[in-house]
CSV table of C-alpha atoms in Angstrom, one decimal:
chain,number,residue,atom,x,y,z
A,1,MET,CA,237.5,13.5,109.8
A,2,ARG,CA,234.7,13.3,112.4
A,3,SER,CA,233.5,16.6,113.6
A,4,ARG,CA,234.0,17.4,117.2
A,5,ARG,CA,231.0,18.1,119.3
A,6,VAL,CA,231.2,21.3,121.3
A,7,ILE,CA,231.6,20.4,124.9
A,8,TYR,CA,229.1,23.0,126.1
A,9,ALA,CA,226.3,22.3,123.6
A,10,ASP,CA,224.2,20.2,126.0
A,11,THR,CA,224.7,22.8,128.8
A,12,TYR,CA,223.4,25.6,126.5
A,13,ARG,CA,220.5,23.5,125.4
A,14,HIS,CA,219.5,22.5,128.9
A,15,ARG,CA,219.8,26.1,130.1
A,16,TRP,CA,217.5,27.2,127.2
A,17,HIS,CA,215.0,24.6,128.2
A,18,ARG,CA,215.1,25.7,131.8
A,19,TRP,CA,214.5,29.3,131.0
A,20,LEU,CA,211.7,28.4,128.6
A,21,PHE,CA,210.1,26.4,131.4
A,22,ILE,CA,210.4,29.3,133.8
A,23,ALA,CA,209.0,31.8,131.3
A,24,SER,CA,206.0,29.4,130.7
A,25,GLY,CA,205.4,29.2,134.4
A,26,ILE,CA,205.4,33.0,134.8
A,27,LEU,CA,203.0,33.4,131.9
A,28,ALA,CA,200.7,30.8,133.4
A,29,ALA,CA,200.7,32.6,136.7
A,30,LEU,CA,200.0,36.0,135.1
A,31,LEU,CA,197.1,34.4,133.2
A,32,LEU,CA,195.7,32.9,136.4
A,33,VAL,CA,195.9,36.3,138.2
A,34,GLY,CA,194.2,37.9,135.3
A,35,TRP,CA,191.4,35.3,135.4
A,36,TRP,CA,191.1,35.8,139.1
A,37,LEU,CA,190.6,39.5,138.8
A,38,GLN,CA,188.3,39.3,135.9
A,39,ARG,CA,186.0,36.5,137.3
A,40,ASN,CA,182.5,37.5,138.2
A,41,PRO,CA,180.8,35.4,140.8
A,42,ARG,CA,178.0,38.0,141.4
A,43,PRO,CA,174.7,36.4,142.2
A,44,ASP,CA,171.8,36.9,139.7
A,45,PRO,CA,171.1,40.6,139.5
A,46,ALA,CA,167.4,39.9,138.7
A,47,THR,CA,167.1,38.1,142.1
A,48,TYR,CA,169.5,40.3,144.0
A,49,PRO,CA,169.6,43.7,142.4
A,50,ILE,CA,171.1,45.6,145.4
A,51,LEU,CA,174.9,45.3,145.3
A,52,GLY,CA,177.5,46.7,147.7
A,53,VAL,CA,181.1,46.4,148.8
A,54,ARG,CA,182.9,46.3,152.2
A,55,LEU,CA,186.0,48.4,152.3
A,56,ASP,CA,189.0,49.0,154.6
A,57,GLN,CA,192.4,50.8,154.2
A,58,THR,CA,193.8,47.9,152.3
A,59,ASP,CA,191.5,48.8,149.4
A,60,GLY,CA,193.0,52.3,149.1
A,61,VAL,CA,191.0,55.4,148.4
A,62,GLN,CA,188.1,54.7,146.1
A,63,ASP,CA,186.3,56.3,143.2
A,64,PHE,CA,182.8,56.1,144.5
A,65,ASP,CA,181.2,57.7,141.4
A,66,ARG,CA,182.8,54.9,139.3
A,67,LEU,CA,181.4,52.3,141.8
A,68,ARG,CA,177.9,53.8,141.5
A,69,ALA,CA,178.2,53.8,137.8
A,70,SER,CA,178.9,50.1,138.1
A,71,LYS,CA,175.5,49.6,139.8
A,72,VAL,CA,176.9,49.5,143.3
A,73,SER,CA,174.2,50.7,145.7
A,74,PHE,CA,175.9,50.8,149.1
A,75,VAL,CA,179.3,50.7,150.8
A,76,TYR,CA,180.3,49.6,154.3
A,77,LEU,CA,183.5,51.4,155.5
A,78,LYS,CA,185.7,50.0,158.2
A,79,ALA,CA,186.1,52.6,160.9
A,80,THR,CA,187.6,51.1,164.1
A,81,GLU,CA,188.8,47.8,165.6
A,82,GLY,CA,189.2,47.0,169.3
A,83,SER,CA,190.0,50.0,171.5
A,84,SER,CA,192.9,51.6,169.6
A,85,TYR,CA,192.8,50.9,165.8
A,86,PHE,CA,191.4,53.5,163.4
A,87,ASP,CA,191.3,52.9,159.6
A,88,ASP,CA,193.7,55.3,157.8
A,89,ASN,CA,191.3,55.9,154.8
A,90,PHE,CA,188.1,56.2,156.8
A,91,ASN,CA,187.7,59.9,156.8
A,92,THR,CA,188.8,60.3,153.2
A,93,ASN,CA,186.5,57.5,151.9
A,94,PHE,CA,183.6,58.7,154.0
A,95,ASP,CA,183.8,62.3,152.7
A,96,GLN,CA,184.0,61.1,149.1
A,97,ALA,CA,181.3,58.5,149.4
A,98,ALA,CA,179.0,61.0,150.9
A,99,GLY,CA,179.1,63.0,147.6
A,100,SER,CA,178.3,60.0,145.5
A,101,ARG,CA,174.7,59.3,146.5
A,102,LEU,CA,175.6,55.8,147.6
A,103,SER,CA,174.1,54.5,150.8
A,104,ILE,CA,176.8,54.4,153.4
A,105,GLY,CA,177.4,52.2,156.4
A,106,VAL,CA,180.3,52.1,158.8
A,107,TYR,CA,181.5,49.2,160.8
A,108,HIS,CA,183.6,48.3,163.9
A,109,VAL,CA,185.6,45.1,164.2
A,110,PHE,CA,184.9,43.6,167.6
A,111,SER,CA,187.8,42.5,169.7
A,112,PHE,CA,188.0,39.8,172.4
A,113,GLU,CA,191.1,41.5,174.0
A,114,THR,CA,189.5,44.6,175.4
A,115,THR,CA,186.3,45.7,177.1
A,116,PRO,CA,183.2,46.7,175.2
A,117,GLN,CA,183.3,50.1,177.0
A,118,ALA,CA,186.8,50.9,175.7
A,119,GLN,CA,185.7,49.8,172.2
A,120,ALA,CA,182.6,51.9,172.3
A,121,LEU,CA,184.6,54.9,173.4
A,122,GLN,CA,187.1,54.4,170.5
A,123,PHE,CA,184.3,54.2,168.0
A,124,GLU,CA,182.5,57.3,169.3
A,125,ARG,CA,185.8,59.3,169.5
A,126,LYS,CA,187.0,58.4,166.0
A,127,VAL,CA,183.8,58.2,164.0
A,128,GLY,CA,181.9,61.1,165.6
A,129,SER,CA,178.8,61.8,163.6
A,130,ASN,CA,180.1,60.1,160.4
A,131,ILE,CA,177.9,57.1,160.7
A,132,GLY,CA,176.2,57.2,157.3
A,133,ASP,CA,172.6,56.1,156.7
A,134,LEU,CA,172.7,52.3,157.2
A,135,PRO,CA,172.7,50.3,160.4
A,136,ILE,CA,176.1,50.5,162.3
A,137,GLY,CA,178.0,47.3,161.4
A,138,ILE,CA,179.8,45.2,164.0
A,139,TYR,CA,182.1,42.6,162.4
A,140,LEU,CA,182.8,39.4,164.4
A,141,SER,CA,185.4,36.8,163.6
A,142,TYR,CA,187.1,33.9,165.5
A,143,TYR,CA,190.6,35.4,164.8
A,144,ARG,CA,192.4,33.2,167.4
A,145,GLU,CA,192.4,29.5,168.1
A,146,GLU,CA,190.9,29.8,171.5
A,147,LYS,CA,187.3,30.9,170.8
A,148,PRO,CA,185.3,32.7,173.5
A,149,SER,CA,182.2,31.0,174.7
A,150,ALA,CA,178.9,31.9,173.2
A,151,ALA,CA,177.8,33.2,176.7
A,152,TRP,CA,180.9,35.4,177.0
A,153,LEU,CA,180.5,36.7,173.5
A,154,THR,CA,176.8,37.4,173.9
A,155,ARG,CA,177.3,39.3,177.1
A,156,HIS,CA,180.1,41.5,175.9
A,157,LEU,CA,178.5,42.1,172.5
A,158,THR,CA,175.2,43.1,174.1
A,159,THR,CA,177.0,45.7,176.3
A,160,PHE,CA,178.8,47.1,173.3
A,161,ILE,CA,175.6,47.4,171.3
A,162,THR,CA,173.8,49.1,174.2
A,163,LEU,CA,176.5,51.7,174.5
A,164,ILE,CA,176.6,52.4,170.8
A,165,GLN,CA,172.8,52.7,170.6
A,166,GLN,CA,172.7,55.0,173.6
A,167,GLN,CA,175.0,57.3,171.7
A,168,TYR,CA,173.6,57.1,168.2
A,169,HIS,CA,170.1,55.7,168.4
A,170,ARG,CA,170.7,53.7,165.3
A,171,PRO,CA,170.1,50.0,164.6
A,172,VAL,CA,173.0,47.6,164.3
A,173,LEU,CA,174.1,45.1,161.7
A,174,LEU,CA,175.9,42.0,162.9
A,175,MET,CA,178.5,40.8,160.4
A,176,GLY,CA,180.6,37.6,160.2
A,177,SER,CA,180.6,33.9,159.3
A,178,PRO,CA,177.5,31.8,159.7
A,179,GLU,CA,179.3,30.0,162.6
A,180,ILE,CA,179.9,33.1,164.7
A,181,LEU,CA,176.6,34.6,163.9
A,182,LYS,CA,174.9,31.4,165.1
A,183,ALA,CA,176.8,31.8,168.4
A,184,VAL,CA,175.2,35.3,168.9
A,185,LYS,CA,171.8,34.5,167.4
A,186,THR,CA,170.0,35.9,170.5
A,187,VAL,CA,171.8,39.2,170.4
A,188,ALA,CA,169.8,41.9,168.7
A,189,SER,CA,167.7,39.2,167.3
A,190,HIS,CA,165.6,41.6,165.1
A,191,ALA,CA,168.7,43.2,163.6
A,192,PRO,CA,169.8,42.2,160.1
A,193,ARG,CA,172.8,40.0,159.6
A,194,TRP,CA,175.7,40.3,157.1
A,195,MET,CA,176.8,36.7,156.3
A,196,ASP,CA,180.3,36.2,155.0
A,197,SER,CA,179.9,32.9,153.1
A,198,ASP,CA,180.5,31.4,149.7
A,199,GLN,CA,177.2,29.5,150.2
A,200,ARG,CA,173.9,31.4,149.7
A,201,PRO,CA,172.3,31.8,153.2
A,202,THR,CA,168.6,31.3,153.8
A,203,GLY,CA,166.2,33.9,154.8
A,204,SER,CA,165.6,37.5,153.6
A,205,GLY,CA,166.3,41.0,154.8
A,206,ASN,CA,170.0,40.1,155.4
A,207,PHE,CA,173.2,40.8,153.5
A,208,TRP,CA,175.2,38.1,151.8
A,209,GLN,CA,178.9,38.7,151.2
A,210,TYR,CA,179.4,36.2,148.4
A,211,THR,CA,183.2,36.9,147.9
A,212,ASP,CA,186.3,38.0,149.7
A,213,GLY,CA,187.8,39.3,146.5
A,214,ALA,CA,186.4,39.6,143.0
A,215,ARG,CA,185.7,42.0,140.2
A,216,ILE,CA,182.5,44.1,140.2
A,217,PRO,CA,180.8,43.7,136.8
A,218,ASN,CA,181.8,46.6,134.6
A,219,GLY,CA,183.6,48.1,137.6
A,220,PRO,CA,187.1,49.2,138.5
A,221,GLN,CA,190.0,46.9,137.8
A,222,ALA,CA,190.2,45.7,141.4
A,223,ALA,CA,189.0,42.8,143.6
A,224,TYR,CA,186.4,43.7,146.2
A,225,ARG,CA,184.6,42.1,149.2
A,226,ALA,CA,181.2,42.3,147.6
A,227,ALA,CA,177.8,41.6,149.0
A,228,VAL,CA,174.1,41.7,147.9
A,229,PHE,CA,171.0,42.5,149.9
A,230,MET,CA,168.7,39.6,150.2
A,231,GLY,CA,165.4,41.4,150.0
A,232,LYS,CA,163.2,43.8,148.2
A,233,ARG,CA,164.4,47.4,147.5
A,234,SER,CA,161.7,48.7,149.7
A,235,SER,CA,163.1,46.7,152.6
A,236,PHE,CA,166.6,48.0,151.9
A,237,LEU,CA,165.3,51.6,151.8
A,238,ARG,CA,163.7,51.2,155.2
A,239,LEU,CA,167.1,50.3,156.6
A,240,ALA,CA,168.6,53.6,155.4
A,241,GLN,CA,167.9,56.5,157.8
């Protein structure tokens, strides 16, 4: 007598294949995430020995002694943005970084929505004297479709820098993409630039943020916005007050 085939045999087999496919996809995704965190695009340490990171509250509170042990030389901490935002972790990270013997910079994210006077007041009120020993950073980005003209940006940025320098008597560091830094090339023309680009910029005496998220060699199990100083150590030390 011919044996009967169980009516649900194919159903079970197809279901098993489907779950096997899903599990394989999840495993591949986990491996990709692991590779992403472990990858190390750091430029040649012999050419660019001075390594640093740019931090904000999304990075959490940091172990700065561990970063220093990983050959990180400097950190830039986000302090303020526009005329009302203050980074939640700024005070904690600043206090802890100050005890690590790292060079410290603080930066403000410039806004197109409010006046430079209001932004300078916010920076002074929230940061106080915690400005570290590196030039005060001003981060610029075209965060909306309608870009301000180069003339408008130059005028408002110059006003902000003037107010900050009147208060702190400290050089500034202009930070952002090559495109926006080109638009303000006449502003504080002797000040260093922090170039956020996956392509190595030309020139020396500037900072190159080579990644928006990657491991520090031998560092914590986290992805960082990492940068190198494009110049000699003596030039870097002259920037630190």
